[in-house]
PDB file of C-alpha atoms in Angstrom:
ATOM      1  CA  MET A   1     146.763  83.066 116.745  1.00 70.00           C
ATOM      2  CA  THR A   2     149.264  82.256 114.151  1.00 84.00           C
ATOM      3  CA  SER A   3     148.114  83.899 110.774  1.00 95.00           C
ATOM      4  CA  ILE A   4     148.088  81.316 107.350  1.00 97.00           C
ATOM      5  CA  GLU A   5     151.014  82.925 106.132  1.00 95.00           C
ATOM      6  CA  ASP A   6     153.232  82.207 109.278  1.00 96.00           C
ATOM      7  CA  LYS A   7     151.912  78.452 108.884  1.00 97.00           C
ATOM      8  CA  LEU A   8     153.334  78.703 105.187  1.00 97.00           C
ATOM      9  CA  ARG A   9     156.613  79.599 106.496  1.00 96.00           C
ATOM     10  CA  GLU A  10     156.577  77.243 109.229  1.00 97.00           C
ATOM     11  CA  LEU A  11     156.313  74.893 106.526  1.00 97.00           C
ATOM     12  CA  ASN A  12     159.212  76.347 104.531  1.00 97.00           C
ATOM     13  CA  LEU A  13     156.661  77.768 101.966  1.00 97.00           C
ATOM     14  CA  GLU A  14     155.834  80.917 100.624  1.00 94.00           C
ATOM     15  CA  LEU A  15     152.981  82.700  99.170  1.00 95.00           C
ATOM     16  CA  PRO A  16     154.247  83.982  95.305  1.00 95.00           C
ATOM     17  CA  GLN A  17     153.021  86.602  93.369  1.00 94.00           C
ATOM     18  CA  PRO A  18     149.670  86.201  92.039  1.00 94.00           C
ATOM     19  CA  PRO A  19     149.946  84.634  88.321  1.00 91.00           C
ATOM     20  CA  LYS A  20     149.217  87.340  85.454  1.00 90.00           C
ATOM     21  CA  PRO A  21     146.421  86.249  83.334  1.00 90.00           C
ATOM     22  CA  VAL A  22     147.130  84.508  80.326  1.00 84.00           C
ATOM     23  CA  GLY A  23     143.975  85.083  78.687  1.00 90.00           C
ATOM     24  CA  ASN A  24     140.773  86.832  78.935  1.00 95.00           C
ATOM     25  CA  TYR A  25     139.420  86.025  82.506  1.00 95.00           C
ATOM     26  CA  ARG A  26     140.361  86.885  85.904  1.00 96.00           C
ATOM     27  CA  PRO A  27     142.662  84.863  88.371  1.00 96.00           C
ATOM     28  CA  ALA A  28     139.685  84.981  91.172  1.00 98.00           C
ATOM     29  CA  ARG A  29     136.412  86.170  91.425  1.00 98.00           C
ATOM     30  CA  ARG A  30     134.243  87.131  94.459  1.00 98.00           C
ATOM     31  CA  VAL A  31     130.514  86.196  94.783  1.00 98.00           C
ATOM     32  CA  GLY A  32     129.114  87.194  98.046  1.00 98.00           C
ATOM     33  CA  ASN A  33     131.082  85.145 100.979  1.00 98.00           C
ATOM     34  CA  LEU A  34     132.460  82.669  98.128  1.00 98.00           C
ATOM     35  CA  VAL A  35     135.679  83.196  96.134  1.00 98.00           C
ATOM     36  CA  PHE A  36     136.261  80.908  93.146  1.00 98.00           C
ATOM     37  CA  THR A  37     139.737  81.065  91.564  1.00 98.00           C
ATOM     38  CA  SER A  38     140.744  80.253  87.890  1.00 98.00           C
ATOM     39  CA  GLY A  39     143.001  76.872  87.330  1.00 97.00           C
ATOM     40  CA  GLN A  40     146.115  77.681  88.353  1.00 97.00           C
ATOM     41  CA  THR A  41     149.483  75.491  87.923  1.00 97.00           C
ATOM     42  CA  ALA A  42     153.002  75.198  89.640  1.00 96.00           C
ATOM     43  CA  ARG A  43     153.917  78.241  87.559  1.00 93.00           C
ATOM     44  CA  LEU A  44     155.851  79.908  90.513  1.00 87.00           C
ATOM     45  CA  ASN A  45     156.718  83.840  90.031  1.00 81.00           C
ATOM     46  CA  GLY A  46     156.697  83.219  86.376  1.00 84.00           C
ATOM     47  CA  VAL A  47     158.847  80.109  86.454  1.00 89.00           C
ATOM     48  CA  ARG A  48     156.962  76.815  84.933  1.00 91.00           C
ATOM     49  CA  ARG A  49     157.925  73.758  87.316  1.00 93.00           C
ATOM     50  CA  TYR A  50     157.071  70.036  86.745  1.00 97.00           C
ATOM     51  CA  VAL A  51     156.115  70.219  82.849  1.00 97.00           C
ATOM     52  CA  GLY A  52     154.847  66.763  81.133  1.00 98.00           C
ATOM     53  CA  LYS A  53     152.876  64.061  81.481  1.00 98.00           C
ATOM     54  CA  VAL A  54     152.544  62.189  84.957  1.00 98.00           C
ATOM     55  CA  GLY A  55     153.872  58.898  84.691  1.00 98.00           C
ATOM     56  CA  LYS A  56     156.248  59.668  81.883  1.00 97.00           C
ATOM     57  CA  GLU A  57     158.344  62.774  82.321  1.00 98.00           C
ATOM     58  CA  VAL A  58     156.853  63.750  85.577  1.00 98.00           C
ATOM     59  CA  SER A  59     157.263  61.180  88.647  1.00 98.00           C
ATOM     60  CA  PRO A  60     153.867  60.886  91.080  1.00 98.00           C
ATOM     61  CA  GLY A  61     156.296  62.391  93.927  1.00 98.00           C
ATOM     62  CA  ASP A  62     156.811  65.729  91.621  1.00 98.00           C
ATOM     63  CA  ALA A  63     153.359  65.774  90.299  1.00 98.00           C
ATOM     64  CA  TYR A  64     152.232  65.971  94.237  1.00 98.00           C
ATOM     65  CA  LEU A  65     154.663  68.887  94.437  1.00 98.00           C
ATOM     66  CA  SER A  66     152.846  70.544  91.609  1.00 98.00           C
ATOM     67  CA  ALA A  67     149.486  70.100  92.825  1.00 98.00           C
ATOM     68  CA  ARG A  68     151.135  71.691  96.124  1.00 98.00           C
ATOM     69  CA  ASP A  69     152.425  74.675  94.269  1.00 98.00           C
ATOM     70  CA  ALA A  70     149.242  75.230  92.215  1.00 98.00           C
ATOM     71  CA  ALA A  71     147.667  75.569  95.635  1.00 98.00           C
ATOM     72  CA  LEU A  72     149.841  78.153  96.836  1.00 98.00           C
ATOM     73  CA  ASN A  73     149.123  80.035  93.612  1.00 97.00           C
ATOM     74  CA  CYS A  74     145.186  79.476  94.011  1.00 98.00           C
ATOM     75  CA  LEU A  75     145.844  80.989  97.265  1.00 98.00           C
ATOM     76  CA  ALA A  76     148.001  84.104  96.396  1.00 98.00           C
ATOM     77  CA  CYS A  77     144.824  84.583  93.997  1.00 98.00           C
ATOM     78  CA  VAL A  78     142.598  84.432  96.986  1.00 98.00           C
ATOM     79  CA  LYS A  79     144.608  87.039  98.763  1.00 98.00           C
ATOM     80  CA  SER A  80     144.700  89.063  96.008  1.00 97.00           C
ATOM     81  CA  VAL A  81     140.626  89.632  96.199  1.00 97.00           C
ATOM     82  CA  VAL A  82     140.256  89.663  99.980  1.00 98.00           C
ATOM     83  CA  GLY A  83     143.405  91.083 101.455  1.00 97.00           C
ATOM     84  CA  SER A  84     144.145  88.288 103.772  1.00 97.00           C
ATOM     85  CA  LEU A  85     144.481  84.809 103.755  1.00 98.00           C
ATOM     86  CA  ASP A  86     143.094  84.735 107.284  1.00 97.00           C
ATOM     87  CA  ARG A  87     139.798  85.997 106.243  1.00 98.00           C
ATOM     88  CA  VAL A  88     139.485  82.607 104.663  1.00 98.00           C
ATOM     89  CA  SER A  89     136.875  80.894 107.295  1.00 98.00           C
ATOM     90  CA  GLY A  90     137.074  77.600 104.958  1.00 97.00           C
ATOM     91  CA  VAL A  91     137.852  75.963 101.810  1.00 98.00           C
ATOM     92  CA  VAL A  92     134.836  74.727 100.296  1.00 98.00           C
ATOM     93  CA  LYS A  93     136.170  72.817  96.875  1.00 98.00           C
ATOM     94  CA  ALA A  94     139.189  71.764  95.280  1.00 98.00           C
ATOM     95  CA  THR A  95     139.001  70.606  91.705  1.00 98.00           C
ATOM     96  CA  GLY A  96     142.530  69.162  90.502  1.00 98.00           C
ATOM     97  CA  PHE A  97     143.400  68.109  86.699  1.00 98.00           C
ATOM     98  CA  VAL A  98     146.095  65.661  86.218  1.00 98.00           C
ATOM     99  CA  ASN A  99     147.894  65.793  82.727  1.00 98.00           C
ATOM    100  CA  CYS A 100     148.837  61.920  82.800  1.00 98.00           C
ATOM    101  CA  ILE A 101     149.699  58.969  80.407  1.00 98.00           C
ATOM    102  CA  GLU A 102     147.069  56.546  79.331  1.00 97.00           C
ATOM    103  CA  GLY A 103     146.215  53.858  82.578  1.00 97.00           C
ATOM    104  CA  PHE A 104     147.585  56.417  85.144  1.00 98.00           C
ATOM    105  CA  GLU A 105     145.107  55.896  87.739  1.00 97.00           C
ATOM    106  CA  ARG A 106     146.769  57.366  90.946  1.00 98.00           C
ATOM    107  CA  GLN A 107     144.998  61.100  90.464  1.00 98.00           C
ATOM    108  CA  PRO A 108     143.733  61.514  94.174  1.00 98.00           C
ATOM    109  CA  ASP A 109     147.126  61.019  95.188  1.00 98.00           C
ATOM    110  CA  VAL A 110     148.255  63.490  93.167  1.00 98.00           C
ATOM    111  CA  ILE A 111     145.958  66.101  94.135  1.00 98.00           C
ATOM    112  CA  ASN A 112     146.649  65.047  97.775  1.00 98.00           C
ATOM    113  CA  GLY A 113     149.646  67.769  97.338  1.00 98.00           C
ATOM    114  CA  ALA A 114     147.068  70.730  97.297  1.00 98.00           C
ATOM    115  CA  SER A 115     144.671  69.035  99.591  1.00 98.00           C
ATOM    116  CA  ASP A 116     147.174  68.339 102.420  1.00 98.00           C
ATOM    117  CA  LEU A 117     148.558  71.844 102.353  1.00 98.00           C
ATOM    118  CA  ILE A 118     145.235  73.241 102.514  1.00 98.00           C
ATOM    119  CA  GLU A 119     144.820  70.936 105.489  1.00 98.00           C
ATOM    120  CA  LYS A 120     147.923  71.818 107.493  1.00 98.00           C
ATOM    121  CA  LEU A 121     146.825  75.454 107.211  1.00 98.00           C
ATOM    122  CA  TRP A 122     143.157  75.224 108.138  1.00 98.00           C
ATOM    123  CA  GLY A 123     142.770  71.767 109.868  1.00 97.00           C
ATOM    124  CA  GLU A 124     139.156  71.083 109.967  1.00 97.00           C
ATOM    125  CA  ALA A 125     138.547  74.246 108.204  1.00 97.00           C
ATOM    126  CA  GLY A 126     140.106  73.169 105.144  1.00 97.00           C
ATOM    127  CA  ALA A 127     138.289  69.852 104.803  1.00 97.00           C
ATOM    128  CA  HIS A 128     136.859  69.911 101.496  1.00 98.00           C
ATOM    129  CA  ALA A 129     134.843  68.454  98.806  1.00 98.00           C
ATOM    130  CA  ARG A 130     137.090  67.207  95.712  1.00 98.00           C
ATOM    131  CA  SER A 131     137.599  66.240  92.409  1.00 98.00           C
ATOM    132  CA  ALA A 132     140.700  64.493  90.859  1.00 98.00           C
ATOM    133  CA  ILE A 133     140.515  64.117  86.914  1.00 98.00           C
ATOM    134  CA  GLY A 134     142.900  62.599  84.694  1.00 98.00           C
ATOM    135  CA  VAL A 135     143.190  64.714  81.211  1.00 98.00           C
ATOM    136  CA  ASN A 136     145.338  63.782  78.035  1.00 97.00           C
ATOM    137  CA  ALA A 137     146.817  67.419  78.070  1.00 97.00           C
ATOM    138  CA  LEU A 138     146.755  70.722  79.866  1.00 97.00           C
ATOM    139  CA  PRO A 139     147.868  74.226  78.618  1.00 94.00           C
ATOM    140  CA  SER A 140     151.699  74.788  78.062  1.00 93.00           C
ATOM    141  CA  ASN A 141     152.015  70.706  78.942  1.00 96.00           C
ATOM    142  CA  VAL A 142     151.993  71.298  82.966  1.00 97.00           C
ATOM    143  CA  SER A 143     151.276  68.550  84.582  1.00 98.00           C
ATOM    144  CA  VAL A 144     148.662  69.733  87.308  1.00 98.00           C
ATOM    145  CA  GLU A 145     145.937  72.402  87.306  1.00 98.00           C
ATOM    146  CA  LEU A 146     144.070  73.527  90.084  1.00 98.00           C
ATOM    147  CA  GLU A 147     141.088  75.605  91.053  1.00 98.00           C
ATOM    148  CA  LEU A 148     139.795  76.558  94.791  1.00 98.00           C
ATOM    149  CA  ILE A 149     136.416  77.578  95.737  1.00 98.00           C
ATOM    150  CA  VAL A 150     137.022  79.098  99.610  1.00 98.00           C
ATOM    151  CA  GLU A 151     134.499  80.923 102.042  1.00 98.00           C
ATOM    152  CA  VAL A 152     135.229  84.119 103.244  1.00 98.00           C
ATOM    153  CA  GLU A 153     134.442  86.090 106.251  1.00 92.00           C
TER     154      GLU A 153
END
């Protein structure tokens, strides 16, 4: 059986180091068989990427990549709590926030960057509920922030 991290490598991606909190919170918390991540961005290994408003400084295509990279950070946080992504039995919910200009209506297309990655990694077990929300600002002017809830064995 192929591990989740092997699947990431097949996609030419790798799990980053879990981001360090920039406030008084935990990057992820396990409650029973669920792990909840705090909001994560496309800051990979300390480097902010895709900064600005979607529809102005950030293209929808780059925002899609921002959502994908935010998902990688969420997964790194999950791994830090449970030890291995292979312990994830399913993805329950993704909540995505898109820092966008007024009138931008393609939030679902942006958050597909995260959802598409999750589906490639877990297949049907990655099918999740989701919200894609447009906002007028996010911390550090990032383009996307993502939260995940996953079920673990």
